[in-house]
Amino acid sequence: MARKLTFKIFRYNPTKENDEPHIDTFELEETPRLNLFTALHLIREKQAPDLMYDFVCRAGICGSCAMMINGRPTLACRTLTSDLADTIELYPLPFFKLLGDLSVDTGVWFHDMAKRLESWIHTTKEFDPTAVEERMDNATANKIYESERCIECGCCVAACATAQVYPDFLGAAGLNRIGRFMFDPRDTRGEQEWFELVSTDIGVFGCIGMMACDDVCPKDLPLLEVFSYIRRKMNSGVKVAVKEMDLA
Amino acid sequence: MRTLISDVLVIGAGLAGERAAIASAHAGLDVTMLSLVPPRRSHSAAAQGGMQASLGNSVKGKGDNPTIHWLDTVKGSDWGADQEVARIFADNAPIAMREMAHFGVPWNRVEGGPRDVYIKGKKTTIVEDHEKEGLITARDFGGTAKWRTCYTADGTGHTVLYAMDNLAVQLDITIHDRMEALSLIHEDGACIGAVVRSLRDGEILTYLAKATVIATGGYGRLYGESTNAIINEGTGSAIALQTGLVPLGNMEAVQFHPTGIVPTDILVTEGCRGDGGLLLDVDEYRFMPEYEPDKQELASRDVVSRRMKEHMLKGKGVQSPYGEHLWLDLRHLGEEHLTTKLREVYDICMYFIGVNPIKELIPVRPTQHYSMGGIRVNKDGMAYGMKGLFALGEVACWDMHGFNRLGGNSLAETVVAGMVVGRKVAAYAKTAELNANVSLAETFAKEQVDKIDHLLNNSGTENVFALKDEIGQLLTAHAHIFRTGEGLEKAVKGLKAILGRVNNVKVSSTAPGMNPELSQALRIEGMAKQAYIIAKGALLRTESRGAHTREDYPARDDKNWLNRTLASWPAGADEPEFNYEPVGPLDLPPGDRGYGGGQMIPMDLSLEEYNAKVDAAQKALGKQATSEPIGVSLPKEAWREESPYKDAK
């Protein structure tokens, strides 16, 4: 017999006067291969037409639908109810600005992060439309791609102890982005520039190493590897900084 | 009411929209982008397989050039494409790939030396040139003479979109996300901006600009089963249609991709078959070589989807609780390939259907995937019937795809059109005057405010979610791969009835702010109208061309139907108007595609006679003046130099 699922969903509409955060309960009969994308749509269409949440690709690619599912941040679209108990608790991701119910503003945070880190190739070269592309070793391309696979879902930041205390902390997503550009030979930023960007409490030294980010990343990004690469780089960055101080 | 002013307003911030915005920013113009979602969540991010460009770096792409790419594209379109636009595209695609490399895309590169690949079901060793080491490599895709599809594993859309958005951030382009354009503001046949609703707090505001660009993607979600992201509901084409002045082109040309997974309809890339994946039936028999001895699994998408359906109709499908399907076999590609170059596919199969493609077969069936039709624009990207309005990418009918687009050509189109049309937008905005008619803007905004008021306060009984499902079911049932006059009549009748019910939609939720039910309700009329145009256009087109297959009219009819459907919906009318225009200047004469079979009824005009009437006929239907005369970008008979034509008489 099909299970009856109970959804306990966090509700709050900040645009509604006198609304208070509360929990609404919905029941749904489980169908085979039911995922939370379909479940939430059914709840919206039949029971709560004002229920707010975000889905776009519904295929685990776009990063829109991260939420706290039974206390753990992950992508709702690829979470099957069959992997969960009869009662399912859904909360919005912490840390990000709440837009309503399960919807949070990850987009603006990640846009701001990209700006802070100058998340683009720093080069003085102009594009020449008549020239053949610059060569790159395929292994290097693959290494960049490994970090580039981040879908900005926000799970790592939501799970991060440091981020909850220091709202400016770049989080695993930010540090991974730095790694991505450090790996890239097209980016001309030198050790000193990287050092200034990340050798602070909101950068790589803010991380207290609990690595919840690594546990929850839905794309299995090689975060441990990236962090240790950045730390080693910073080590040589420190040497440069000390040398400059000596000269002064 | 707030009115925001910029030089250029771009509605939609996927790849096409962002590339066009960047072109305007590079020209020193003030640009504002609007998007339903944060730009990096756009459906462009979901594109897996790659982008076609004739770089010819891989040994299997040796000798490739824009002419061969153009030939494949025109044949793929079943001669429905504008051949000049296809040429502009093929010529610029290599530049666009290199530019994206410059912007930061980590394209997969050539590794010199031998490697094992699967070609037509057989393991083969190819030897890549050492002198090409480190240049952008390519994989095989359907309907192409060469390996031409540039890629980053199976996350190509993602990496290109991230590189593009990084650049948009660098250029400090204004992005207002979670914003939906509800209507275009226009005066005397010129677009001056848009009425927009914030999906954060429900605010209605107006944006005015010298040039307005629509780049909102396709209308796949009109269908009940689609691989598309759920935001692809044809919102951009709807607002153009609802001006009453701008026609939509070839809306009946809808692509069904051979490998949507069952259930969930999520796409697994054509790269699966490009890299050697095979299609099997209920007996695990590989059936495609029987139907298509030459191209096999890698004929164009319309052909493979049709063959799959045909095979299932012979009783060779696999029955499942989610309907009939076939199998995609990737097992022989091995764990390393599947967890690196096809890693998204691996993840999708594991997470969504619990299938491990290293060991198991993947259940697949043809599923709605791409909208060849859209806002009809001239070769500069400017909309028919309205000055200062541009469209590009999937939302536009530019029209390089005709009745079937090749895999890898749409993702490439986004950046190529972004570059080419983007420059035209910038040039237009540089000389255009701003029409800051705020009171007109308020009049247009008031219409939307009244509409919202009506939706919230009328005494109707229609539920918007149910209506949307009905539209999806009608199209899926009757405007799918195989179409008949009888079925399409049913769809037309059903959709007409739905159009009558749209006014009785009552939004039950009065919650302020995002109100998702209201958002859906504001879209439903545009969705119903477009669905109607798809079904009616398909009913009227009594031939089979590309993805439009009429069982009752199986021949491609170049005598009567070598044309493009233009549908517009005059303000206040009960019915859309259908007109037909020549596809564009012809250089490659209509002929056999080399796959797919089928009959042809030859045209009874010479190419010269056909070409002589193109420009005037298109202008009569609203085509705007182009910056260069029609046909100048189409080199005459360049294809004669290329195989297989070189040896022809």
PDB file of N, CA and C in Angstrom, chain A residues 13 15 32-33 44 49-51 54-56 58 61-64 77-78 99 103-106 115 119-120 125 127 133-136 138 141 146 148-152 177 180 186 219, chain B residues 40-41 45 57 98-99 101-102 104-105 107 109 111 131 133-134 136 155 158 162 166 170 172 178 200 221 226-227 229-230 322 343-344 351-353 465 508-509 512-514 516-517:
ATOM      1  N   ASN A  13       5.606  34.765   4.475  1.00  0.00           N
ATOM      2  CA  ASN A  13       5.592  35.675   3.335  1.00  0.00           C
ATOM      3  C   ASN A  13       5.950  37.078   3.823  1.00  0.00           C
ATOM      4  N   THR A  15       6.147  39.790   2.401  1.00  0.00           N
ATOM      5  CA  THR A  15       5.403  40.908   1.817  1.00  0.00           C
ATOM      6  C   THR A  15       3.985  40.993   2.395  1.00  0.00           C
ATOM      7  N   PRO A  32       5.142   5.902  -7.062  1.00  0.00           N
ATOM      8  CA  PRO A  32       6.485   5.401  -7.334  1.00  0.00           C
ATOM      9  C   PRO A  32       7.384   6.486  -7.921  1.00  0.00           C
ATOM     10  N   ARG A  33       8.641   6.512  -7.460  1.00  0.00           N
ATOM     11  CA  ARG A  33       9.654   7.444  -7.964  1.00  0.00           C
ATOM     12  C   ARG A  33       9.280   8.909  -7.742  1.00  0.00           C
ATOM     13  N   ARG A  44       1.266  22.541  -4.308  1.00  0.00           N
ATOM     14  CA  ARG A  44       0.884  23.895  -4.752  1.00  0.00           C
ATOM     15  C   ARG A  44      -0.400  23.856  -5.577  1.00  0.00           C
ATOM     16  N   PRO A  49      -1.915  27.123  -3.225  1.00  0.00           N
ATOM     17  CA  PRO A  49      -1.489  27.799  -4.446  1.00  0.00           C
ATOM     18  C   PRO A  49      -0.499  28.942  -4.217  1.00  0.00           C
ATOM     19  N   ASP A  50      -0.379  29.392  -2.980  1.00  0.00           N
ATOM     20  CA  ASP A  50       0.564  30.493  -2.706  1.00  0.00           C
ATOM     21  C   ASP A  50       1.912  29.990  -2.189  1.00  0.00           C
ATOM     22  N   LEU A  51       2.132  28.684  -2.209  1.00  0.00           N
ATOM     23  CA  LEU A  51       3.393  28.127  -1.704  1.00  0.00           C
ATOM     24  C   LEU A  51       4.559  28.542  -2.597  1.00  0.00           C
ATOM     25  N   ASP A  54      11.542  27.423  -5.463  1.00  0.00           N
ATOM     26  CA  ASP A  54      12.202  27.668  -6.753  1.00  0.00           C
ATOM     27  C   ASP A  54      12.642  26.362  -7.407  1.00  0.00           C
ATOM     28  N   PHE A  55      12.135  26.138  -8.605  1.00  0.00           N
ATOM     29  CA  PHE A  55      12.694  25.089  -9.455  1.00  0.00           C
ATOM     30  C   PHE A  55      12.902  25.706 -10.833  1.00  0.00           C
ATOM     31  N   VAL A  56      13.906  25.269 -11.563  1.00  0.00           N
ATOM     32  CA  VAL A  56      14.062  25.683 -12.955  1.00  0.00           C
ATOM     33  C   VAL A  56      14.267  24.447 -13.835  1.00  0.00           C
ATOM     34  N   ARG A  58      14.834  21.263 -12.942  1.00  0.00           N
ATOM     35  CA  ARG A  58      14.345  20.056 -12.286  1.00  0.00           C
ATOM     36  C   ARG A  58      15.162  18.809 -12.676  1.00  0.00           C
ATOM     37  N   ILE A  61      20.797  20.387 -12.351  1.00  0.00           N
ATOM     38  CA  ILE A  61      21.834  21.075 -13.105  1.00  0.00           C
ATOM     39  C   ILE A  61      21.907  22.574 -12.776  1.00  0.00           C
ATOM     40  N   CYS A  62      20.757  23.204 -12.465  1.00  0.00           N
ATOM     41  CA  CYS A  62      20.728  24.667 -12.379  1.00  0.00           C
ATOM     42  C   CYS A  62      20.964  25.221 -10.979  1.00  0.00           C
ATOM     43  N   GLY A  63      20.790  24.400  -9.943  1.00  0.00           N
ATOM     44  CA  GLY A  63      21.084  24.853  -8.584  1.00  0.00           C
ATOM     45  C   GLY A  63      20.013  25.696  -7.913  1.00  0.00           C
ATOM     46  N   SER A  64      18.801  25.746  -8.465  1.00  0.00           N
ATOM     47  CA  SER A  64      17.757  26.627  -7.916  1.00  0.00           C
ATOM     48  C   SER A  64      17.108  26.107  -6.643  1.00  0.00           C
ATOM     49  N   CYS A  77      14.995  18.677  -6.237  1.00  0.00           N
ATOM     50  CA  CYS A  77      14.502  18.011  -7.454  1.00  0.00           C
ATOM     51  C   CYS A  77      14.961  16.571  -7.545  1.00  0.00           C
ATOM     52  N   ARG A  78      16.169  16.300  -7.024  1.00  0.00           N
ATOM     53  CA  ARG A  78      16.646  14.928  -7.182  1.00  0.00           C
ATOM     54  C   ARG A  78      16.576  14.129  -5.886  1.00  0.00           C
ATOM     55  N   LEU A  99      13.056  34.980   0.595  1.00  0.00           N
ATOM     56  CA  LEU A  99      12.090  35.682  -0.267  1.00  0.00           C
ATOM     57  C   LEU A  99      10.668  35.270   0.070  1.00  0.00           C
ATOM     58  N   SER A 103      11.751  29.756  -0.682  1.00  0.00           N
ATOM     59  CA  SER A 103      12.526  30.470  -1.697  1.00  0.00           C
ATOM     60  C   SER A 103      13.506  31.448  -1.052  1.00  0.00           C
ATOM     61  N   VAL A 104      14.781  31.326  -1.405  1.00  0.00           N
ATOM     62  CA  VAL A 104      15.801  32.253  -0.885  1.00  0.00           C
ATOM     63  C   VAL A 104      16.563  32.884  -2.045  1.00  0.00           C
ATOM     64  N   ASP A 105      17.206  34.019  -1.725  1.00  0.00           N
ATOM     65  CA  ASP A 105      17.854  34.793  -2.780  1.00  0.00           C
ATOM     66  C   ASP A 105      19.322  34.388  -2.931  1.00  0.00           C
ATOM     67  N   THR A 106      19.565  33.226  -3.494  1.00  0.00           N
ATOM     68  CA  THR A 106      20.941  32.810  -3.741  1.00  0.00           C
ATOM     69  C   THR A 106      21.548  33.625  -4.879  1.00  0.00           C
ATOM     70  N   LYS A 115      31.535  39.332  -7.970  1.00  0.00           N
ATOM     71  CA  LYS A 115      32.090  40.684  -8.045  1.00  0.00           C
ATOM     72  C   LYS A 115      33.266  40.839  -7.081  1.00  0.00           C
ATOM     73  N   SER A 119      35.514  37.383 -10.409  1.00  0.00           N
ATOM     74  CA  SER A 119      35.427  36.033 -10.967  1.00  0.00           C
ATOM     75  C   SER A 119      35.399  36.087 -12.493  1.00  0.00           C
ATOM     76  N   TRP A 120      36.522  36.519 -13.054  1.00  0.00           N
ATOM     77  CA  TRP A 120      36.654  36.495 -14.507  1.00  0.00           C
ATOM     78  C   TRP A 120      38.136  36.393 -14.845  1.00  0.00           C
ATOM     79  N   LYS A 125      45.376  40.673 -22.739  1.00  0.00           N
ATOM     80  CA  LYS A 125      45.264  40.341 -24.156  1.00  0.00           C
ATOM     81  C   LYS A 125      43.888  40.699 -24.696  1.00  0.00           C
ATOM     82  N   PHE A 127      40.964  40.007 -27.582  1.00  0.00           N
ATOM     83  CA  PHE A 127      40.568  38.892 -28.438  1.00  0.00           C
ATOM     84  C   PHE A 127      40.837  39.242 -29.904  1.00  0.00           C
ATOM     85  N   GLU A 133      42.802  29.819 -31.741  1.00  0.00           N
ATOM     86  CA  GLU A 133      42.744  29.904 -30.277  1.00  0.00           C
ATOM     87  C   GLU A 133      44.102  29.565 -29.649  1.00  0.00           C
ATOM     88  N   GLU A 134      44.317  30.114 -28.440  1.00  0.00           N
ATOM     89  CA  GLU A 134      45.531  29.756 -27.704  1.00  0.00           C
ATOM     90  C   GLU A 134      45.422  28.307 -27.255  1.00  0.00           C
ATOM     91  N   ARG A 135      46.529  27.609 -27.285  1.00  0.00           N
ATOM     92  CA  ARG A 135      46.493  26.198 -26.904  1.00  0.00           C
ATOM     93  C   ARG A 135      46.390  26.034 -25.401  1.00  0.00           C
ATOM     94  N   MET A 136      45.775  24.936 -25.001  1.00  0.00           N
ATOM     95  CA  MET A 136      45.722  24.590 -23.579  1.00  0.00           C
ATOM     96  C   MET A 136      45.832  23.077 -23.471  1.00  0.00           C
ATOM     97  N   ASN A 138      44.913  19.527 -22.348  1.00  0.00           N
ATOM     98  CA  ASN A 138      43.587  19.004 -22.010  1.00  0.00           C
ATOM     99  C   ASN A 138      43.454  18.676 -20.527  1.00  0.00           C
ATOM    100  N   ALA A 141      42.492  21.804 -18.857  1.00  0.00           N
ATOM    101  CA  ALA A 141      41.077  22.097 -19.119  1.00  0.00           C
ATOM    102  C   ALA A 141      40.187  21.259 -18.202  1.00  0.00           C
ATOM    103  N   GLU A 146      36.649  20.707 -13.352  1.00  0.00           N
ATOM    104  CA  GLU A 146      36.268  20.086 -12.085  1.00  0.00           C
ATOM    105  C   GLU A 146      35.722  21.124 -11.104  1.00  0.00           C
ATOM    106  N   GLU A 148      34.811  24.254 -12.032  1.00  0.00           N
ATOM    107  CA  GLU A 148      33.803  25.035 -12.747  1.00  0.00           C
ATOM    108  C   GLU A 148      32.417  24.390 -12.652  1.00  0.00           C
ATOM    109  N   ARG A 149      32.364  23.121 -12.243  1.00  0.00           N
ATOM    110  CA  ARG A 149      31.075  22.424 -12.189  1.00  0.00           C
ATOM    111  C   ARG A 149      30.159  22.918 -11.079  1.00  0.00           C
ATOM    112  N   CYS A 150      30.637  23.800 -10.188  1.00  0.00           N
ATOM    113  CA  CYS A 150      29.790  24.347  -9.118  1.00  0.00           C
ATOM    114  C   CYS A 150      28.530  24.961  -9.727  1.00  0.00           C
ATOM    115  N   ILE A 151      27.357  24.607  -9.163  1.00  0.00           N
ATOM    116  CA  ILE A 151      26.103  25.125  -9.711  1.00  0.00           C
ATOM    117  C   ILE A 151      25.498  26.235  -8.835  1.00  0.00           C
ATOM    118  N   GLU A 152      26.277  26.737  -7.891  1.00  0.00           N
ATOM    119  CA  GLU A 152      25.841  27.857  -7.050  1.00  0.00           C
ATOM    120  C   GLU A 152      24.509  27.590  -6.360  1.00  0.00           C
ATOM    121  N   ARG A 177      35.777  28.899  -6.298  1.00  0.00           N
ATOM    122  CA  ARG A 177      35.854  29.777  -7.462  1.00  0.00           C
ATOM    123  C   ARG A 177      37.269  30.346  -7.605  1.00  0.00           C
ATOM    124  N   ARG A 180      39.419  27.746  -9.089  1.00  0.00           N
ATOM    125  CA  ARG A 180      39.146  27.609 -10.510  1.00  0.00           C
ATOM    126  C   ARG A 180      40.003  28.593 -11.346  1.00  0.00           C
ATOM    127  N   ARG A 186      45.196  31.151 -18.206  1.00  0.00           N
ATOM    128  CA  ARG A 186      44.825  32.375 -18.918  1.00  0.00           C
ATOM    129  C   ARG A 186      44.717  33.561 -17.966  1.00  0.00           C
ATOM    130  N   LYS A 219      27.367  18.268  -6.145  1.00  0.00           N
ATOM    131  CA  LYS A 219      28.138  17.988  -7.357  1.00  0.00           C
ATOM    132  C   LYS A 219      29.453  17.285  -7.043  1.00  0.00           C
TER     133      LYS A 219
ATOM    134  N   ARG B  40      22.455  32.610 -14.090  1.00  0.00           N
ATOM    135  CA  ARG B  40      23.121  31.306 -14.181  1.00  0.00           C
ATOM    136  C   ARG B  40      22.176  30.134 -14.020  1.00  0.00           C
ATOM    137  N   ARG B  41      20.916  30.413 -13.698  1.00  0.00           N
ATOM    138  CA  ARG B  41      19.919  29.339 -13.609  1.00  0.00           C
ATOM    139  C   ARG B  41      19.157  29.176 -14.923  1.00  0.00           C
ATOM    140  N   ALA B  45      22.027  26.743 -19.152  1.00  0.00           N
ATOM    141  CA  ALA B  45      22.933  25.988 -18.279  1.00  0.00           C
ATOM    142  C   ALA B  45      22.724  24.484 -18.415  1.00  0.00           C
ATOM    143  N   ASN B  57      39.747  20.650 -35.813  1.00  0.00           N
ATOM    144  CA  ASN B  57      40.983  20.290 -35.112  1.00  0.00           C
ATOM    145  C   ASN B  57      41.111  18.794 -34.848  1.00  0.00           C
ATOM    146  N   ARG B  98      36.179  30.509 -30.296  1.00  0.00           N
ATOM    147  CA  ARG B  98      37.480  31.038 -29.859  1.00  0.00           C
ATOM    148  C   ARG B  98      37.304  32.208 -28.899  1.00  0.00           C
ATOM    149  N   GLU B  99      36.294  33.008 -29.176  1.00  0.00           N
ATOM    150  CA  GLU B  99      36.024  34.125 -28.272  1.00  0.00           C
ATOM    151  C   GLU B  99      35.627  33.599 -26.887  1.00  0.00           C
ATOM    152  N   ALA B 101      36.566  30.847 -25.613  1.00  0.00           N
ATOM    153  CA  ALA B 101      37.812  30.356 -24.989  1.00  0.00           C
ATOM    154  C   ALA B 101      38.541  31.542 -24.351  1.00  0.00           C
ATOM    155  N   HIS B 102      38.553  32.656 -25.059  1.00  0.00           N
ATOM    156  CA  HIS B 102      39.189  33.869 -24.533  1.00  0.00           C
ATOM    157  C   HIS B 102      38.474  34.356 -23.263  1.00  0.00           C
ATOM    158  N   GLY B 104      37.079  32.463 -21.154  1.00  0.00           N
ATOM    159  CA  GLY B 104      37.336  31.568 -20.018  1.00  0.00           C
ATOM    160  C   GLY B 104      36.744  30.162 -20.084  1.00  0.00           C
ATOM    161  N   VAL B 105      36.078  29.791 -21.168  1.00  0.00           N
ATOM    162  CA  VAL B 105      35.497  28.440 -21.234  1.00  0.00           C
ATOM    163  C   VAL B 105      36.627  27.400 -21.321  1.00  0.00           C
ATOM    164  N   TRP B 107      37.235  24.623 -22.758  1.00  0.00           N
ATOM    165  CA  TRP B 107      36.908  23.640 -23.802  1.00  0.00           C
ATOM    166  C   TRP B 107      37.800  22.411 -23.681  1.00  0.00           C
ATOM    167  N   ARG B 109      40.272  19.774 -25.127  1.00  0.00           N
ATOM    168  CA  ARG B 109      41.304  20.037 -26.126  1.00  0.00           C
ATOM    169  C   ARG B 109      41.798  18.750 -26.772  1.00  0.00           C
ATOM    170  N   GLU B 111      44.175  15.893 -27.697  1.00  0.00           N
ATOM    171  CA  GLU B 111      45.346  15.219 -27.152  1.00  0.00           C
ATOM    172  C   GLU B 111      45.933  14.375 -28.280  1.00  0.00           C
ATOM    173  N   GLU B 131      50.285  17.881 -34.038  1.00  0.00           N
ATOM    174  CA  GLU B 131      50.407  19.325 -34.291  1.00  0.00           C
ATOM    175  C   GLU B 131      49.133  20.098 -33.889  1.00  0.00           C
ATOM    176  N   GLU B 133      47.593  19.374 -31.025  1.00  0.00           N
ATOM    177  CA  GLU B 133      47.583  19.248 -29.569  1.00  0.00           C
ATOM    178  C   GLU B 133      47.230  20.588 -28.900  1.00  0.00           C
ATOM    179  N   GLY B 134      46.243  20.540 -28.003  1.00  0.00           N
ATOM    180  CA  GLY B 134      45.913  21.733 -27.232  1.00  0.00           C
ATOM    181  C   GLY B 134      44.901  22.660 -27.882  1.00  0.00           C
ATOM    182  N   ILE B 136      41.030  23.363 -29.602  1.00  0.00           N
ATOM    183  CA  ILE B 136      39.686  22.932 -29.186  1.00  0.00           C
ATOM    184  C   ILE B 136      39.281  21.683 -29.975  1.00  0.00           C
ATOM    185  N   GLY B 155      28.856  19.298 -19.844  1.00  0.00           N
ATOM    186  CA  GLY B 155      28.366  20.478 -19.136  1.00  0.00           C
ATOM    187  C   GLY B 155      28.654  21.731 -19.936  1.00  0.00           C
ATOM    188  N   HIS B 158      26.580  24.935 -19.261  1.00  0.00           N
ATOM    189  CA  HIS B 158      26.952  25.447 -17.937  1.00  0.00           C
ATOM    190  C   HIS B 158      28.240  26.265 -18.011  1.00  0.00           C
ATOM    191  N   TYR B 162      28.500  30.306 -17.528  1.00  0.00           N
ATOM    192  CA  TYR B 162      29.260  30.864 -16.406  1.00  0.00           C
ATOM    193  C   TYR B 162      30.328  31.840 -16.909  1.00  0.00           C
ATOM    194  N   ASN B 166      30.228  35.719 -16.017  1.00  0.00           N
ATOM    195  CA  ASN B 166      31.408  36.346 -15.404  1.00  0.00           C
ATOM    196  C   ASN B 166      31.732  37.650 -16.117  1.00  0.00           C
ATOM    197  N   GLN B 170      31.788  41.450 -14.813  1.00  0.00           N
ATOM    198  CA  GLN B 170      32.977  42.292 -14.996  1.00  0.00           C
ATOM    199  C   GLN B 170      32.594  43.631 -15.619  1.00  0.00           C
ATOM    200  N   ASP B 172      29.861  45.037 -15.328  1.00  0.00           N
ATOM    201  CA  ASP B 172      28.916  45.697 -14.443  1.00  0.00           C
ATOM    202  C   ASP B 172      27.571  45.950 -15.113  1.00  0.00           C
ATOM    203  N   ARG B 178      14.454  37.719 -11.259  1.00  0.00           N
ATOM    204  CA  ARG B 178      13.101  37.485 -10.758  1.00  0.00           C
ATOM    205  C   ARG B 178      12.150  38.598 -11.222  1.00  0.00           C
ATOM    206  N   ARG B 200       9.506  39.047  -6.929  1.00  0.00           N
ATOM    207  CA  ARG B 200       9.879  39.103  -5.515  1.00  0.00           C
ATOM    208  C   ARG B 200       8.726  39.645  -4.680  1.00  0.00           C
ATOM    209  N   ARG B 221       7.471  24.107 -22.817  1.00  0.00           N
ATOM    210  CA  ARG B 221       6.564  23.736 -21.726  1.00  0.00           C
ATOM    211  C   ARG B 221       5.090  23.938 -22.054  1.00  0.00           C
ATOM    212  N   SER B 226       8.070  17.490 -21.689  1.00  0.00           N
ATOM    213  CA  SER B 226       9.139  18.232 -22.341  1.00  0.00           C
ATOM    214  C   SER B 226      10.429  18.073 -21.554  1.00  0.00           C
ATOM    215  N   THR B 227      11.547  18.129 -22.262  1.00  0.00           N
ATOM    216  CA  THR B 227      12.849  18.107 -21.584  1.00  0.00           C
ATOM    217  C   THR B 227      13.178  19.478 -21.006  1.00  0.00           C
ATOM    218  N   ALA B 229      13.393  23.214 -19.166  1.00  0.00           N
ATOM    219  CA  ALA B 229      13.221  23.776 -17.830  1.00  0.00           C
ATOM    220  C   ALA B 229      11.788  24.281 -17.698  1.00  0.00           C
ATOM    221  N   ILE B 230      11.288  24.322 -16.465  1.00  0.00           N
ATOM    222  CA  ILE B 230       9.875  24.652 -16.290  1.00  0.00           C
ATOM    223  C   ILE B 230       9.566  26.118 -16.592  1.00  0.00           C
ATOM    224  N   TYR B 322       5.213   3.747 -17.044  1.00  0.00           N
ATOM    225  CA  TYR B 322       5.263   5.145 -17.489  1.00  0.00           C
ATOM    226  C   TYR B 322       5.116   5.248 -18.993  1.00  0.00           C
ATOM    227  N   ARG B 343      29.382  12.641 -17.468  1.00  0.00           N
ATOM    228  CA  ARG B 343      29.147  12.596 -16.032  1.00  0.00           C
ATOM    229  C   ARG B 343      27.750  13.085 -15.618  1.00  0.00           C
ATOM    230  N   GLU B 344      27.249  14.161 -16.283  1.00  0.00           N
ATOM    231  CA  GLU B 344      25.898  14.637 -15.963  1.00  0.00           C
ATOM    232  C   GLU B 344      24.880  13.549 -16.286  1.00  0.00           C
ATOM    233  N   TYR B 351      20.443   9.403 -10.106  1.00  0.00           N
ATOM    234  CA  TYR B 351      19.590  10.094  -9.130  1.00  0.00           C
ATOM    235  C   TYR B 351      18.113  10.027  -9.480  1.00  0.00           C
ATOM    236  N   PHE B 352      17.778  10.151 -10.752  1.00  0.00           N
ATOM    237  CA  PHE B 352      16.362  10.330 -11.083  1.00  0.00           C
ATOM    238  C   PHE B 352      15.644   9.031 -11.411  1.00  0.00           C
ATOM    239  N   ILE B 353      16.353   8.068 -11.988  1.00  0.00           N
ATOM    240  CA  ILE B 353      15.643   6.819 -12.309  1.00  0.00           C
ATOM    241  C   ILE B 353      16.331   5.581 -11.733  1.00  0.00           C
ATOM    242  N   PHE B 465      -3.922  25.945 -13.195  1.00  0.00           N
ATOM    243  CA  PHE B 465      -3.043  24.774 -13.310  1.00  0.00           C
ATOM    244  C   PHE B 465      -3.723  23.680 -14.141  1.00  0.00           C
ATOM    245  N   SER B 508      -7.142  31.875  -6.879  1.00  0.00           N
ATOM    246  CA  SER B 508      -7.706  31.706  -5.538  1.00  0.00           C
ATOM    247  C   SER B 508      -6.830  32.331  -4.464  1.00  0.00           C
ATOM    248  N   SER B 509      -5.543  32.420  -4.743  1.00  0.00           N
ATOM    249  CA  SER B 509      -4.642  32.974  -3.738  1.00  0.00           C
ATOM    250  C   SER B 509      -4.546  34.486  -3.884  1.00  0.00           C
ATOM    251  N   PRO B 512      -0.020  38.610  -1.273  1.00  0.00           N
ATOM    252  CA  PRO B 512       0.797  39.604  -1.973  1.00  0.00           C
ATOM    253  C   PRO B 512       2.160  38.993  -2.295  1.00  0.00           C
ATOM    254  N   GLY B 513       2.937  39.700  -3.102  1.00  0.00           N
ATOM    255  CA  GLY B 513       4.287  39.228  -3.385  1.00  0.00           C
ATOM    256  C   GLY B 513       4.339  38.330  -4.595  1.00  0.00           C
ATOM    257  N   MET B 514       5.143  37.282  -4.498  1.00  0.00           N
ATOM    258  CA  MET B 514       5.425  36.394  -5.625  1.00  0.00           C
ATOM    259  C   MET B 514       4.147  35.779  -6.225  1.00  0.00           C
ATOM    260  N   PRO B 516       2.663  32.640  -6.917  1.00  0.00           N
ATOM    261  CA  PRO B 516       2.936  31.798  -8.085  1.00  0.00           C
ATOM    262  C   PRO B 516       1.698  31.458  -8.918  1.00  0.00           C
ATOM    263  N   GLU B 517       0.554  31.384  -8.279  1.00  0.00           N
ATOM    264  CA  GLU B 517      -0.666  31.081  -9.034  1.00  0.00           C
ATOM    265  C   GLU B 517      -1.012  32.250  -9.956  1.00  0.00           C
TER     266      GLU B 517
END
